[in-house]
PDB file of C-alpha atoms and ligand atoms in Angstrom:
ATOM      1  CA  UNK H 215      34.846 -14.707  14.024  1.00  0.00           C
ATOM      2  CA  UNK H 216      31.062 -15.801  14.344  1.00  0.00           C
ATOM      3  CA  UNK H 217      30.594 -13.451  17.234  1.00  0.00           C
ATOM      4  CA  UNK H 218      32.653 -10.194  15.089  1.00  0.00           C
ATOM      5  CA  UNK H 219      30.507 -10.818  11.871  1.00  0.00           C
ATOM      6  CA  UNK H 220      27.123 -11.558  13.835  1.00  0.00           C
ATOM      7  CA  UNK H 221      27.593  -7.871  15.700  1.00  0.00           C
ATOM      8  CA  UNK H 222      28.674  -6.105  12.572  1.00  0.00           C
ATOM      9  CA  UNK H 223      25.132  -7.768  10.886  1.00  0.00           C
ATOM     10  CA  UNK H 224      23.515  -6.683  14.262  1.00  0.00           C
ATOM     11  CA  UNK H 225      24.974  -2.953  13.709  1.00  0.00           C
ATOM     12  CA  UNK H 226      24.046  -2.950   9.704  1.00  0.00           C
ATOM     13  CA  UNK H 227      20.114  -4.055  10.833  1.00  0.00           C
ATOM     14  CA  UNK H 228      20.342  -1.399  13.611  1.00  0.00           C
ATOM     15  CA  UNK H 229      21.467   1.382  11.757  1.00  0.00           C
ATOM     16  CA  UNK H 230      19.840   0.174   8.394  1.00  0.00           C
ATOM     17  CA  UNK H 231      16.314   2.543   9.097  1.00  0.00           C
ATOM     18  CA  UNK H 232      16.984   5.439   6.337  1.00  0.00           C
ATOM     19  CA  UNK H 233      14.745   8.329   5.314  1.00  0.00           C
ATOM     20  CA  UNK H 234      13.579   7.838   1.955  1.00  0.00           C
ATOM     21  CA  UNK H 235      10.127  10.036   0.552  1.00  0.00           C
ATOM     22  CA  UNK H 236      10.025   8.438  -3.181  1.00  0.00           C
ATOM     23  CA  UNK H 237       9.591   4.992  -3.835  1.00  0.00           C
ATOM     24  CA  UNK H 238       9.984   2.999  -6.998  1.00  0.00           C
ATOM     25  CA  UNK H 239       7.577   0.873  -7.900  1.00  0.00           C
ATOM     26  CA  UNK H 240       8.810  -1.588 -10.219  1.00  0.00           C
ATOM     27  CA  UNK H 241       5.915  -4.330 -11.928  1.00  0.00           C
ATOM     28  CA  UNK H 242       7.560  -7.321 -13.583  1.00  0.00           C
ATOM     29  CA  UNK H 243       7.388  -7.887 -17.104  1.00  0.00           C
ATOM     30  CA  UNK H 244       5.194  -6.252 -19.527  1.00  0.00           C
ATOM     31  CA  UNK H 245       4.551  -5.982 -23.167  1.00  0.00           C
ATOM     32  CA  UNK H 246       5.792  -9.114 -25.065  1.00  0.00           C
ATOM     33  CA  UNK H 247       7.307 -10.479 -21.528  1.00  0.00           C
ATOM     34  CA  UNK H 248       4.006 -12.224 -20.261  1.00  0.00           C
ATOM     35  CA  UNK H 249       6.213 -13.508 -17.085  1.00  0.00           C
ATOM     36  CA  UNK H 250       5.578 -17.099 -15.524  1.00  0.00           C
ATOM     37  CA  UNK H 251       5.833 -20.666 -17.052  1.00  0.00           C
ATOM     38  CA  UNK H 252       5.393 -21.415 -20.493  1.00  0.00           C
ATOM     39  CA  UNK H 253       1.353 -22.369 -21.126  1.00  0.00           C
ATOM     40  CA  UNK H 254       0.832 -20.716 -17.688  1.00  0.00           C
ATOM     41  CA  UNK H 255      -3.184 -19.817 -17.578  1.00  0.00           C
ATOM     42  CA  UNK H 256      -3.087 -16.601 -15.259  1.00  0.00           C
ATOM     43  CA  UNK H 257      -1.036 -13.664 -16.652  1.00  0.00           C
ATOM     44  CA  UNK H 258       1.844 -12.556 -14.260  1.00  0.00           C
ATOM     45  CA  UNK H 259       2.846  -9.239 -16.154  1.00  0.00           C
ATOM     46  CA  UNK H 260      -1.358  -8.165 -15.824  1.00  0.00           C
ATOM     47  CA  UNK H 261      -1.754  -8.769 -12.167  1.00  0.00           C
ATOM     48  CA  UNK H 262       1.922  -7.072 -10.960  1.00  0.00           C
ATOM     49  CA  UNK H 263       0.719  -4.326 -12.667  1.00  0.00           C
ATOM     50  CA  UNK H 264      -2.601  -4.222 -10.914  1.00  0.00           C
ATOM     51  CA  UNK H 265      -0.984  -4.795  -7.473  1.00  0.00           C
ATOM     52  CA  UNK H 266       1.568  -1.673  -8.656  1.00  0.00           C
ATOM     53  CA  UNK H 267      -1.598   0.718  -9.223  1.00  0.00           C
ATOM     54  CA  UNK H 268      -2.604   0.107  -6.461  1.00  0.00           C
ATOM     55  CA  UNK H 269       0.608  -0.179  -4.425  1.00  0.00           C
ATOM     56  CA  UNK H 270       1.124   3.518  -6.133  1.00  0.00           C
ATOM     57  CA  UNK H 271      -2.463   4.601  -5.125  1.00  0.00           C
ATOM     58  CA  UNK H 272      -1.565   3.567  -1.350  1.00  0.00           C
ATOM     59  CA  UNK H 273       1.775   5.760  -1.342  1.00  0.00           C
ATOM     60  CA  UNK H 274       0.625   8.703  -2.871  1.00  0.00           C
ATOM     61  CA  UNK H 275      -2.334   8.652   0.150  1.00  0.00           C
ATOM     62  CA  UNK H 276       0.500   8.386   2.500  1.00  0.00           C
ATOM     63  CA  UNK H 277       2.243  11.525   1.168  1.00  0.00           C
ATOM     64  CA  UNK H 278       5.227   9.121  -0.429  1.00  0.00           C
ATOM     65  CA  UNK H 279       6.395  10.572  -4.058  1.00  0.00           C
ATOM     66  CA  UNK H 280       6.055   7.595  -6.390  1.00  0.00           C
ATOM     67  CA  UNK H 281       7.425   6.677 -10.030  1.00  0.00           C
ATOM     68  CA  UNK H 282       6.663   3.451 -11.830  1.00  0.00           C
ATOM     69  CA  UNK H 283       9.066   1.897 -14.308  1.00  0.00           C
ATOM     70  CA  UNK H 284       5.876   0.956 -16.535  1.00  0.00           C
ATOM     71  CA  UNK H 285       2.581   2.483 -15.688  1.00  0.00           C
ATOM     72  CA  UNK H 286       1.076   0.097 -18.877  1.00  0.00           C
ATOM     73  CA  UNK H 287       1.272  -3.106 -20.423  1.00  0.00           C
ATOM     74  CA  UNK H 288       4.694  -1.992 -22.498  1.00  0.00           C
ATOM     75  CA  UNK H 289       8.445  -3.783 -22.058  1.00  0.00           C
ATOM     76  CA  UNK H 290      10.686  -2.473 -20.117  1.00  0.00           C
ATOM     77  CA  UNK H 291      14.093  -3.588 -19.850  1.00  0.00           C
ATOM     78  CA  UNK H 292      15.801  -5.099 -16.542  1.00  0.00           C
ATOM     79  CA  UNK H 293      18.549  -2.312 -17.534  1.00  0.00           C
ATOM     80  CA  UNK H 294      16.190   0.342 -18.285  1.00  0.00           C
ATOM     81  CA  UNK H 295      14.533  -0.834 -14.815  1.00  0.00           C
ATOM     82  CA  UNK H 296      17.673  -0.037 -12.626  1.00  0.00           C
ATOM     83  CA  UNK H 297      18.408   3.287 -14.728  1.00  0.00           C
ATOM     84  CA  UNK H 298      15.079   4.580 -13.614  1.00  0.00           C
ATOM     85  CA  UNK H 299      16.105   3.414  -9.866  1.00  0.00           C
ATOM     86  CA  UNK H 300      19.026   5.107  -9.817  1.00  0.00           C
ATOM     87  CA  UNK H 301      18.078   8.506 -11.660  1.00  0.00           C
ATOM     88  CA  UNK H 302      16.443   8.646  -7.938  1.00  0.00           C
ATOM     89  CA  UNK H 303      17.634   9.760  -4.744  1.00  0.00           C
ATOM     90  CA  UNK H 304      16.200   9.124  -1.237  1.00  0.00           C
ATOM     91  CA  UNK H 305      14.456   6.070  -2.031  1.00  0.00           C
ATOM     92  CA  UNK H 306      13.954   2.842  -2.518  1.00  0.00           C
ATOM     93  CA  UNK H 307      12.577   0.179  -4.594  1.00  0.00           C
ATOM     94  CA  UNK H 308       9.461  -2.546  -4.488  1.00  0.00           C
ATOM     95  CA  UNK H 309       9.703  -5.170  -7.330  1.00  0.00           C
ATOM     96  CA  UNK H 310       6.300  -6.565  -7.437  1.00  0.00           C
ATOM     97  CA  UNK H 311       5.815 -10.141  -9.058  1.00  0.00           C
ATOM     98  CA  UNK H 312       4.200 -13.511  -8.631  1.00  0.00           C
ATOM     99  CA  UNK H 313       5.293 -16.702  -8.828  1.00  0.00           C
ATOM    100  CA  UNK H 314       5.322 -19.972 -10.934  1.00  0.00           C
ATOM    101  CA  UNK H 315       6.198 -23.714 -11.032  1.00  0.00           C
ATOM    102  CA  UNK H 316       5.846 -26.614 -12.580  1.00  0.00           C
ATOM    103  CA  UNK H 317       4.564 -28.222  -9.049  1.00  0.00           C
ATOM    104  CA  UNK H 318       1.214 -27.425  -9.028  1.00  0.00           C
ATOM    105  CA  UNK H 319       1.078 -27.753  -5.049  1.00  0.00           C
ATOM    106  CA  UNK H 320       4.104 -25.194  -5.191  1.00  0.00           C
ATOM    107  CA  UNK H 321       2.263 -22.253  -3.104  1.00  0.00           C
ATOM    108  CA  UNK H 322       2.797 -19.319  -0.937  1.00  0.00           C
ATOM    109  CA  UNK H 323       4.374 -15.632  -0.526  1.00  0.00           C
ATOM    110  CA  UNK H 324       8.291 -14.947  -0.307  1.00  0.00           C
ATOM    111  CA  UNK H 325      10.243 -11.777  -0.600  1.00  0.00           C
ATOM    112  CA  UNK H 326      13.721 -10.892  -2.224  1.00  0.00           C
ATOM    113  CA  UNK H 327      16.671  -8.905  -1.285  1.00  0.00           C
ATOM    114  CA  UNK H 328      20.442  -8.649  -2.529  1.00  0.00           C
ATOM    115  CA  UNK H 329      21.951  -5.737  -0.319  1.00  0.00           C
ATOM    116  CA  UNK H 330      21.732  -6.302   2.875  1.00  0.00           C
ATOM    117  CA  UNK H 331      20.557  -2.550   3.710  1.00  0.00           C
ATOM    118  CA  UNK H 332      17.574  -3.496   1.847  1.00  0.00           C
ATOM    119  CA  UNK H 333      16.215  -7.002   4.210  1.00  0.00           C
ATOM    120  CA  UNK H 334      14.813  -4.715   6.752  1.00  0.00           C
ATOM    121  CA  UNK H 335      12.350  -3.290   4.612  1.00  0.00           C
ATOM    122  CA  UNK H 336      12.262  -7.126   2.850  1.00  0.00           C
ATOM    123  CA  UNK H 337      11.667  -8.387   6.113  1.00  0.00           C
ATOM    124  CA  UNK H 338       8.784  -6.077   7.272  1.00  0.00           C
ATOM    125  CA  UNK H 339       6.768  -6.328   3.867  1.00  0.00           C
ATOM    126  CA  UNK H 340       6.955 -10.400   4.047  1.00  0.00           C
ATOM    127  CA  UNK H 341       5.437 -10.139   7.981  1.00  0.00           C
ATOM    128  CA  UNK H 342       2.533  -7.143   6.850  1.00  0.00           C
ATOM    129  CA  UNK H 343       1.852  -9.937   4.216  1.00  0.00           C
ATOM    130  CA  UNK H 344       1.011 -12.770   5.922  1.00  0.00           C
ATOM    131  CA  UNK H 345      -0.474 -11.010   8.566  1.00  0.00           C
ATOM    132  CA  UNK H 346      -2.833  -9.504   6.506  1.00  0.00           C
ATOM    133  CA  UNK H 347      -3.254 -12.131   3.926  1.00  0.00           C
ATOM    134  CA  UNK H 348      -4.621 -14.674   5.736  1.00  0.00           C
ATOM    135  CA  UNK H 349      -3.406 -18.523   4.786  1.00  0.00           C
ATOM    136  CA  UNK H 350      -0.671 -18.281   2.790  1.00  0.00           C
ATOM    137  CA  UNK H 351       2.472 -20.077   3.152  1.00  0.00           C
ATOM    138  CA  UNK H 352       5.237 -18.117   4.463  1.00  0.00           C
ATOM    139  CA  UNK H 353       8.272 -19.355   2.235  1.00  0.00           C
ATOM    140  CA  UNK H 354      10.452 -16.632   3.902  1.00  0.00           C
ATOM    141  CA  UNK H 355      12.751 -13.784   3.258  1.00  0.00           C
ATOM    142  CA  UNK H 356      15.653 -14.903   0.853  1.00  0.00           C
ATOM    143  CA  UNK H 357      18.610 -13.081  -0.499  1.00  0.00           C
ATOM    144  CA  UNK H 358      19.033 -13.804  -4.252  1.00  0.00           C
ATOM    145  CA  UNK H 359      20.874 -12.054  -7.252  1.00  0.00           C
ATOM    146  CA  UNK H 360      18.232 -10.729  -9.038  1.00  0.00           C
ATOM    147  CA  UNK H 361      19.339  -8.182 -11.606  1.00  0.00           C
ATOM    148  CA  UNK H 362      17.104  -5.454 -10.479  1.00  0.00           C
ATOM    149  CA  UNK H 363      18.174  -6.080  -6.690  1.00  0.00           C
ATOM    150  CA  UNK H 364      22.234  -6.406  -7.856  1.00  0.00           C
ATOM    151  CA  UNK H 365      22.432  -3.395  -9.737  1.00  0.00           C
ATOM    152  CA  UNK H 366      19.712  -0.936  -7.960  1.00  0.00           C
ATOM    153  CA  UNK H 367      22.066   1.859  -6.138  1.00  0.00           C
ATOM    154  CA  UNK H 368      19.141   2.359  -3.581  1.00  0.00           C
ATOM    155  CA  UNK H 369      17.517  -0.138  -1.571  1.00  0.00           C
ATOM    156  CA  UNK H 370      16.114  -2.731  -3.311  1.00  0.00           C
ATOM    157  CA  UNK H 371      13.140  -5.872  -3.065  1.00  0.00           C
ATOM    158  CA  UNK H 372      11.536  -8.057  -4.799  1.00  0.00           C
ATOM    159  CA  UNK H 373       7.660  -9.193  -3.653  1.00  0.00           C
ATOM    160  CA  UNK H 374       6.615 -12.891  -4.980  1.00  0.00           C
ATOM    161  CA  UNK H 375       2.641 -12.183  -4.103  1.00  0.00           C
ATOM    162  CA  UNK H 376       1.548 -15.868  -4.824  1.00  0.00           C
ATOM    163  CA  UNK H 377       2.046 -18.694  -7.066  1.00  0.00           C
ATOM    164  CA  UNK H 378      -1.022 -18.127 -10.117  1.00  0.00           C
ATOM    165  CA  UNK H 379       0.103 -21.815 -10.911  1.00  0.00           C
ATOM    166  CA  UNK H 380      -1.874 -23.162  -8.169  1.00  0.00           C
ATOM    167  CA  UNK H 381      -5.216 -23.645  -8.651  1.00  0.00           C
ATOM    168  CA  UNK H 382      -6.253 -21.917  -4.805  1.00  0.00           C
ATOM    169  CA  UNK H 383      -4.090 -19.608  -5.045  1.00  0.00           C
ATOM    170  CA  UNK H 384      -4.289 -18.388  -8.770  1.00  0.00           C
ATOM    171  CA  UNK H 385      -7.939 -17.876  -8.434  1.00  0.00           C
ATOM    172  CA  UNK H 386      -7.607 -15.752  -5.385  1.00  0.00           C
ATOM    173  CA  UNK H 387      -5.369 -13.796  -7.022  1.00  0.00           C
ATOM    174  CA  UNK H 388      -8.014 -12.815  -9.637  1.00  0.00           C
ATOM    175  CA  UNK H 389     -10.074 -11.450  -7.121  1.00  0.00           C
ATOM    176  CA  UNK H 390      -9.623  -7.437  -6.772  1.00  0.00           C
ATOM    177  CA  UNK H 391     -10.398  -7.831  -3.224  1.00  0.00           C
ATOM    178  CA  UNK H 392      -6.870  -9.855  -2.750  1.00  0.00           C
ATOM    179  CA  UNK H 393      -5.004  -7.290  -5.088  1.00  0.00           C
ATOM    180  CA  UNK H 394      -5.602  -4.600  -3.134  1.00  0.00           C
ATOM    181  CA  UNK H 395      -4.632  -6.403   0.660  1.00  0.00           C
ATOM    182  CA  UNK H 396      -1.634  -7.516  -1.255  1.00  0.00           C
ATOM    183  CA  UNK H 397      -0.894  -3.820  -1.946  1.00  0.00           C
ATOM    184  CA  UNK H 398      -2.167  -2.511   1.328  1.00  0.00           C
ATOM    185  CA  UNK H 399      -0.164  -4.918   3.115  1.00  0.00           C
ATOM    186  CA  UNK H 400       3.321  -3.386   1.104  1.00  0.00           C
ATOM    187  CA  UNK H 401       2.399  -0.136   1.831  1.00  0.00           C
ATOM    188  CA  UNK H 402       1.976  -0.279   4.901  1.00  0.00           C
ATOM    189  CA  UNK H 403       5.123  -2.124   5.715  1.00  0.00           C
ATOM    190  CA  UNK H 404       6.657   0.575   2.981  1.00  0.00           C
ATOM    191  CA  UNK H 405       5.466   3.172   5.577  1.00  0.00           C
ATOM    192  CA  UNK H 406       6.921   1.879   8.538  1.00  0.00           C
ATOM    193  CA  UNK H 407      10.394   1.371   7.115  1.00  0.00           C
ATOM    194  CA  UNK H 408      10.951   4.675   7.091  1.00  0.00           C
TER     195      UNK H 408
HETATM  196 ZN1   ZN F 781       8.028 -12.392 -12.364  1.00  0.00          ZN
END
């Protein structure tokens, strides 16, 4: 049984490369939804949106046909989210966030996935990120039930860029300068999914 399911994974991996030309680019939160911890210092719903400009600025340059599901600090439902997912064809979706705890210490970059047509591309966006973010804690490449990633008809991730409730790691993600690797390294690993 190992062997039979481990091949038919192997054959979903190896025939999981699809042609997609639009991709949705999702920022979390927004409006009245500030994202993070309660009392949490760095806003997450301000800096997914940055990383999403410029994610979208990337794609575009690339020739890739873009829509946002908020372009501006507004609230979006998680419902409203996967209607504008699935309203497209021939693409796929980046959820970009960042990450909280309690744990100060709690640090690093991970990178979400429900369907398993959609870990490839999971896979190569959390490798373009720590090889072009330099010290960062790889806390891997997870499958989890996010709503966004259940309910998404097309492919569908979810990018955790950093943890703003650690001190290091919060300040570097004020700087621009980090923003924009972030979103380089997701477009390029966008890029070469396809
Ligand atoms: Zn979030």
């Amino acid at each position: 049984m190992f062997a039979r399911s481990a091949f038919a994974s192997f054959l979903l991996f190896a025939t999981s490369a699809f042609a997609f030309n639009t991709v949705v680019i999702d920022p979390g939160h927004g409006g009245k939804d500030r994202g993070g911890i309660p009392g949490q210092r760095i806003s997450e719903k301000d800096l997914a949106l940055d990383v999403a400009r410029r994610l979208r600025s990337d794609l575009r340059d690339a020739g890739l046909r873009t829509v946002m599901t908020r372009s501006r600090d507004t609230f979006v439902s998680l419902q409203d989210r996967v209607a504008i997912a699935n309203a497209q064809r021939n693409a796929v979706l980046v959820s970009i966030h960042f990450n909280a705890a309690t744990r100060g210490s709690a640090s690093g970059i991970e990178t979400y996935y429900f369907k398993s047509a959609a870990a490839p591309l999971a896979a190569k966006i959390q490798t373009r990120l720590l090889k072009n973010v330099s010290n960062e804690e790889n806390r891997g490449v997870k499958p989890h039930r996010y709503y966004v990633l259940r309910k998404s008809r097309i492919p569908a991730v979810l990018v955790e860029c950093g943890f703003l409730t650690n001190n290091r790691e919060g300040a570097r993600c004020l700087i621009a300068a980090h923003r924009q690797r972030l979103a380089d390294a997701i477009a390029s690993a966008v890029e070469s999914a396809r």
